[in-house]
Coordinates of N, CA and C in Angstrom, one line a residue:
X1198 N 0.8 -1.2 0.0 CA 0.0 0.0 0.0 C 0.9 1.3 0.0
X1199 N 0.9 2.1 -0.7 CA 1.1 3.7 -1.1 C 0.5 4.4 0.6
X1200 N 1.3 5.2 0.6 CA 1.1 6.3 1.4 C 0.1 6.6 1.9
X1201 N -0.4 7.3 0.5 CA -1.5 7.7 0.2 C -3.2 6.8 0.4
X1202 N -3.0 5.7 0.5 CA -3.8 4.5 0.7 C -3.7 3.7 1.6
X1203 N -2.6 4.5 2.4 CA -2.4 4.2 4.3 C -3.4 5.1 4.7
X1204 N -3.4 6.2 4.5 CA -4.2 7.7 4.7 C -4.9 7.4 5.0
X1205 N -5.7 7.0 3.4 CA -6.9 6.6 3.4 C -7.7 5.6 4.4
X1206 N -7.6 4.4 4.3 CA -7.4 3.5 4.9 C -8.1 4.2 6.4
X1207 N -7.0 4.8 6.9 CA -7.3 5.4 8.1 C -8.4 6.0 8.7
X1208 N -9.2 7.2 7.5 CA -9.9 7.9 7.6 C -11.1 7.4 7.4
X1209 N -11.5 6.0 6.4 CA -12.1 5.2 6.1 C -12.8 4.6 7.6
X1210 N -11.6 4.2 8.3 CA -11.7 3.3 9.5 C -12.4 4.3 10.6
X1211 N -11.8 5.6 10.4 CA -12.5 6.7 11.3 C -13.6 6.8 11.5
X1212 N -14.0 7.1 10.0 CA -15.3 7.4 9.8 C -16.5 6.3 9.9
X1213 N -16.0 5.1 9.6 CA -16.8 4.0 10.4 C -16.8 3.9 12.3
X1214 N -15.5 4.7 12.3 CA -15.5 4.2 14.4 C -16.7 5.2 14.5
X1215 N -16.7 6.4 13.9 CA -17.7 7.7 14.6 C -19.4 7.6 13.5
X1216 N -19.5 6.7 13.2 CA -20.7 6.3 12.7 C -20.6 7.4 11.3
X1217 N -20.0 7.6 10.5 CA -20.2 8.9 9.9 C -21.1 8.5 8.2
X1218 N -21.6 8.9 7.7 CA -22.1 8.2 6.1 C -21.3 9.1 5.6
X1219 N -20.2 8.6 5.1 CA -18.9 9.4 4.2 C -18.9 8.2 3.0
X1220 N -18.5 8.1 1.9 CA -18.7 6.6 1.0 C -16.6 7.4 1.1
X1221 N -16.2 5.9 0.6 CA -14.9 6.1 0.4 C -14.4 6.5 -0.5
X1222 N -14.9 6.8 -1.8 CA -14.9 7.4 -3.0 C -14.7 8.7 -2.5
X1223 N -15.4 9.6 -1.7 CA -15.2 11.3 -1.3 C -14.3 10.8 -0.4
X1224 N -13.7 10.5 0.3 CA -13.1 9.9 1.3 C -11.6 10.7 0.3
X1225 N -11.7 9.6 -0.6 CA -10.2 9.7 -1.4 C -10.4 10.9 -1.7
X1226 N -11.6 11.4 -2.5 CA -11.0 12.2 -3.5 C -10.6 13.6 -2.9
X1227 N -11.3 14.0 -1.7 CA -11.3 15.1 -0.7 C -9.8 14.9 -0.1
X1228 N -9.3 13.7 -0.1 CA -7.8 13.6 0.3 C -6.8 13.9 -0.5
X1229 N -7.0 13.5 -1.9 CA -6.4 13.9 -2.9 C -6.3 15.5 -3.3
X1230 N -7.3 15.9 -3.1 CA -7.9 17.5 -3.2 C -6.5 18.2 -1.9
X1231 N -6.7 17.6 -0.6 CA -6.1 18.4 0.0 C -4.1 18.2 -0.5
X1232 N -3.6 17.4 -0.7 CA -2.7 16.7 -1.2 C -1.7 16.4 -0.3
X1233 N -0.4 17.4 0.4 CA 0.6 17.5 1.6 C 0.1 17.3 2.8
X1234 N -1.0 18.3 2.3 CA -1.8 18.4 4.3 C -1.4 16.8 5.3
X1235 N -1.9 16.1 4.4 CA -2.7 15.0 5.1 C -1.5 13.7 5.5
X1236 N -0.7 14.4 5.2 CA 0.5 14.2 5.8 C 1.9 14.5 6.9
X1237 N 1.1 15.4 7.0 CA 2.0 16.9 8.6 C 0.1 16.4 9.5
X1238 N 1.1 16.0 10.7 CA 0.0 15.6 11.9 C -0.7 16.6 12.6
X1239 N -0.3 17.6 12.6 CA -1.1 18.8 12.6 C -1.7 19.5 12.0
X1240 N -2.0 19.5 10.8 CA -2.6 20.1 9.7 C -3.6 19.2 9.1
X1241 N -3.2 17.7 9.2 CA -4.4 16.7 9.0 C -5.4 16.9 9.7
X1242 N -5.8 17.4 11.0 CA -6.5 17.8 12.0 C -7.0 19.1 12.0
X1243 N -8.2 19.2 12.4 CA -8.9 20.3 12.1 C -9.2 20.8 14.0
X1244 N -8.9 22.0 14.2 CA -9.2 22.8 15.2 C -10.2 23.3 15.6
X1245 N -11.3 22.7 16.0 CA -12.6 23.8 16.0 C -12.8 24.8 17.0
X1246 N -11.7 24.3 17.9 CA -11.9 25.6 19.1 C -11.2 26.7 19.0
X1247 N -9.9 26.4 17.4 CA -9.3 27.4 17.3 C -10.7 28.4 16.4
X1248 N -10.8 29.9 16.2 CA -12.0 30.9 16.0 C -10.7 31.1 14.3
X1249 N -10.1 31.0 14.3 CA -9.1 31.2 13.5 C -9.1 30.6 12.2
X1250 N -9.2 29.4 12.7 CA -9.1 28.2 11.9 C -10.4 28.0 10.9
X1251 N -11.3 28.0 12.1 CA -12.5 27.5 11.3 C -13.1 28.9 10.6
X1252 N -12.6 30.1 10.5 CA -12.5 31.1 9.7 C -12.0 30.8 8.4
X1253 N -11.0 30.3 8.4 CA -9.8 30.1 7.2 C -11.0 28.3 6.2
X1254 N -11.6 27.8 7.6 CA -12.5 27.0 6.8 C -13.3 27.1 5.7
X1255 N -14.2 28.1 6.7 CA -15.3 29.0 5.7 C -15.1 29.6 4.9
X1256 N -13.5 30.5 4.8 CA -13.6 31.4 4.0 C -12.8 30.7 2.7
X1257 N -11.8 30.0 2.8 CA -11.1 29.2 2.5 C -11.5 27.9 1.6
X1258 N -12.5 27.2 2.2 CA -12.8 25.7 1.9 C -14.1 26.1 1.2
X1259 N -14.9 26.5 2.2 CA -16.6 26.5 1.7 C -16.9 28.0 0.8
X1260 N -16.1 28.8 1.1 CA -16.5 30.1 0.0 C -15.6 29.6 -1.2
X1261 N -14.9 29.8 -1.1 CA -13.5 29.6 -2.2 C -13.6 28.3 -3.4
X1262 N -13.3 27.3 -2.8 CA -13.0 26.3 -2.9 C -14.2 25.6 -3.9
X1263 N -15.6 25.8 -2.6 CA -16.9 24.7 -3.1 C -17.7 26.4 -3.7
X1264 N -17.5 27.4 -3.9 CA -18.2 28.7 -4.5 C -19.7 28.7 -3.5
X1265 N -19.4 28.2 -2.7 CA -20.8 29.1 -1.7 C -20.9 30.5 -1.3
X1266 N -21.9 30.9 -1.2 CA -21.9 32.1 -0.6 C -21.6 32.6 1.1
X1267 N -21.0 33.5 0.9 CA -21.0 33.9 2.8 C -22.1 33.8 3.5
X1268 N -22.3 33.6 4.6 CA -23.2 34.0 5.3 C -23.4 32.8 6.7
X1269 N -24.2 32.9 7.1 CA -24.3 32.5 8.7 C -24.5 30.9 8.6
X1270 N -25.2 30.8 7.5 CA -25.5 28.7 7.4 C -24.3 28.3 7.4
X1271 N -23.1 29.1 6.3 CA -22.0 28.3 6.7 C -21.7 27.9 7.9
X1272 N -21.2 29.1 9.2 CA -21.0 28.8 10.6 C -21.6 27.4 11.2
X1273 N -23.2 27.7 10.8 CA -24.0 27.0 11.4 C -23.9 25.5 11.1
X1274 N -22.9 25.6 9.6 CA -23.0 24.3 8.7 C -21.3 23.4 9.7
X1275 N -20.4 24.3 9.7 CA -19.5 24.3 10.5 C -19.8 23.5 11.9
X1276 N -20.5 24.2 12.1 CA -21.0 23.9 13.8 C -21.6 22.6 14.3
X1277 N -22.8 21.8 13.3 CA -23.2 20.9 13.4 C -22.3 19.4 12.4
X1278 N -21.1 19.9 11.8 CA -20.4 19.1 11.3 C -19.2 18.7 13.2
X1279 N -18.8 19.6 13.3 CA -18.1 19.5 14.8 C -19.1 18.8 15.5
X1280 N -20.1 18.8 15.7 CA -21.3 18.4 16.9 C -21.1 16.6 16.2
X1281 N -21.3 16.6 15.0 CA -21.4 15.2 14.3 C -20.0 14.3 14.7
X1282 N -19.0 15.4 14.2 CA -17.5 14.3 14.6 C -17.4 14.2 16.3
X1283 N -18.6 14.9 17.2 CA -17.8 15.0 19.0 C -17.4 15.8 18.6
X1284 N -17.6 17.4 19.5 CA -17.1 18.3 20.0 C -15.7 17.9 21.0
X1285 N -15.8 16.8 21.2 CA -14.6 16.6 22.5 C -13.2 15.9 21.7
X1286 N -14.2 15.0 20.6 CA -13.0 14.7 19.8 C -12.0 15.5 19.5
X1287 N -11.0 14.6 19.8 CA -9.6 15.8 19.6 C -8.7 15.2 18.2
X1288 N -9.4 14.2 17.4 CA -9.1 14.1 16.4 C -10.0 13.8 15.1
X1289 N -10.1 15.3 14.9 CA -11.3 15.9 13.7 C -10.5 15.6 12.5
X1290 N -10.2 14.8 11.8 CA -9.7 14.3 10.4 C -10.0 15.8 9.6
X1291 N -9.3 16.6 9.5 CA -9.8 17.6 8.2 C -10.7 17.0 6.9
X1292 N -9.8 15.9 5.9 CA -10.2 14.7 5.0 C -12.1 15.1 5.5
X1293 N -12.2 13.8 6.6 CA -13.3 14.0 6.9 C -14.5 15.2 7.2
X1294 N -13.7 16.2 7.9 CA -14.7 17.4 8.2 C -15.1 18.0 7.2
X1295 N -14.4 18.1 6.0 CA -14.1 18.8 4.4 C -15.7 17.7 4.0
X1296 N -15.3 16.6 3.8 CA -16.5 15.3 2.9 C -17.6 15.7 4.0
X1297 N -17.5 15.7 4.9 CA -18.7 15.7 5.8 C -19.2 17.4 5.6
X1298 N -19.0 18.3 5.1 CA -19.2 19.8 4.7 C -19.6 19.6 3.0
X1299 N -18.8 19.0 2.5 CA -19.2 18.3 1.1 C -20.5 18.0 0.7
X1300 N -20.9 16.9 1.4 CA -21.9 15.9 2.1 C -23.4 17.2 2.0
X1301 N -22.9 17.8 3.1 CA -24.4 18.6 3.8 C -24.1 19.5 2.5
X1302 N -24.0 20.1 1.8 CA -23.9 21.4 1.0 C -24.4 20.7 -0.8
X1303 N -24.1 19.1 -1.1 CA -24.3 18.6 -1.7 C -23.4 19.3 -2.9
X1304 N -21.9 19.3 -2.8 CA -20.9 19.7 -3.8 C -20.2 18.9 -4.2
X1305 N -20.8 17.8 -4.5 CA -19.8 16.4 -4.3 C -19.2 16.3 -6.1
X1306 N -20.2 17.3 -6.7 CA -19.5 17.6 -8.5 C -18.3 18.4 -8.0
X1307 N -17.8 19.2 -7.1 CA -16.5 19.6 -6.8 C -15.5 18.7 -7.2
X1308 N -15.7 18.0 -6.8 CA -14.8 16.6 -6.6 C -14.6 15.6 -7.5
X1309 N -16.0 15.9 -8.5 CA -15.6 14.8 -9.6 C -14.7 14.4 -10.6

């Protein structure tokens, strides 16, 4: 197995431990999308308590990236994606938080 298909693998396994409906198809391709990240242990990880971070999400991931518009559903879209992975969880897979934002917004032609 490739690196890259250790990654996977992993996030795969995740998203079955925390019950998530992720298919492994967005799995990959959201990993692919991010490319280096998901390989520095800190940056694979998503911070939600950082106010910083999940700024750079929104503005970054969900405006930018998937062309949504600003406004407060993102936050809100943010917020209940954290609530889904455990708020306490201290290992929020980015991979996954990104497909699980994917998911609820229905931008999965981003990806294709």
């Amino acid at each position: 197995m490739s690196k890259f298909d250790d990654a996977v693998a992993k996030y795969v396994a995740e998203a079955k431990k925390l019950n998530l409906d992720v298919s492994t198809g967005l799995i990959s391709t959201v990993a692919k999308g991010l490319g280096p990240v998901i390989y520095n242990a800190d940056s694979e990880l998503v911070s939600t308590s950082d106010k910083a971070e999940m700024d750079r999400v929104r503005d970054s991931f969900l405006v930018k990236k998937l062309g949504l518009a600003a406004g407060p559903e993102l936050d809100k879209a943010i917020k209940e994606v954290t609530d889904k992975m455990g708020s306490s969880n201290r290992s929020k897979y980015r991979v996954l938080f990104y497909a699980l934002l994917v998911k609820k917004f229905k931008k999965e032609s981003v990806y294709a």
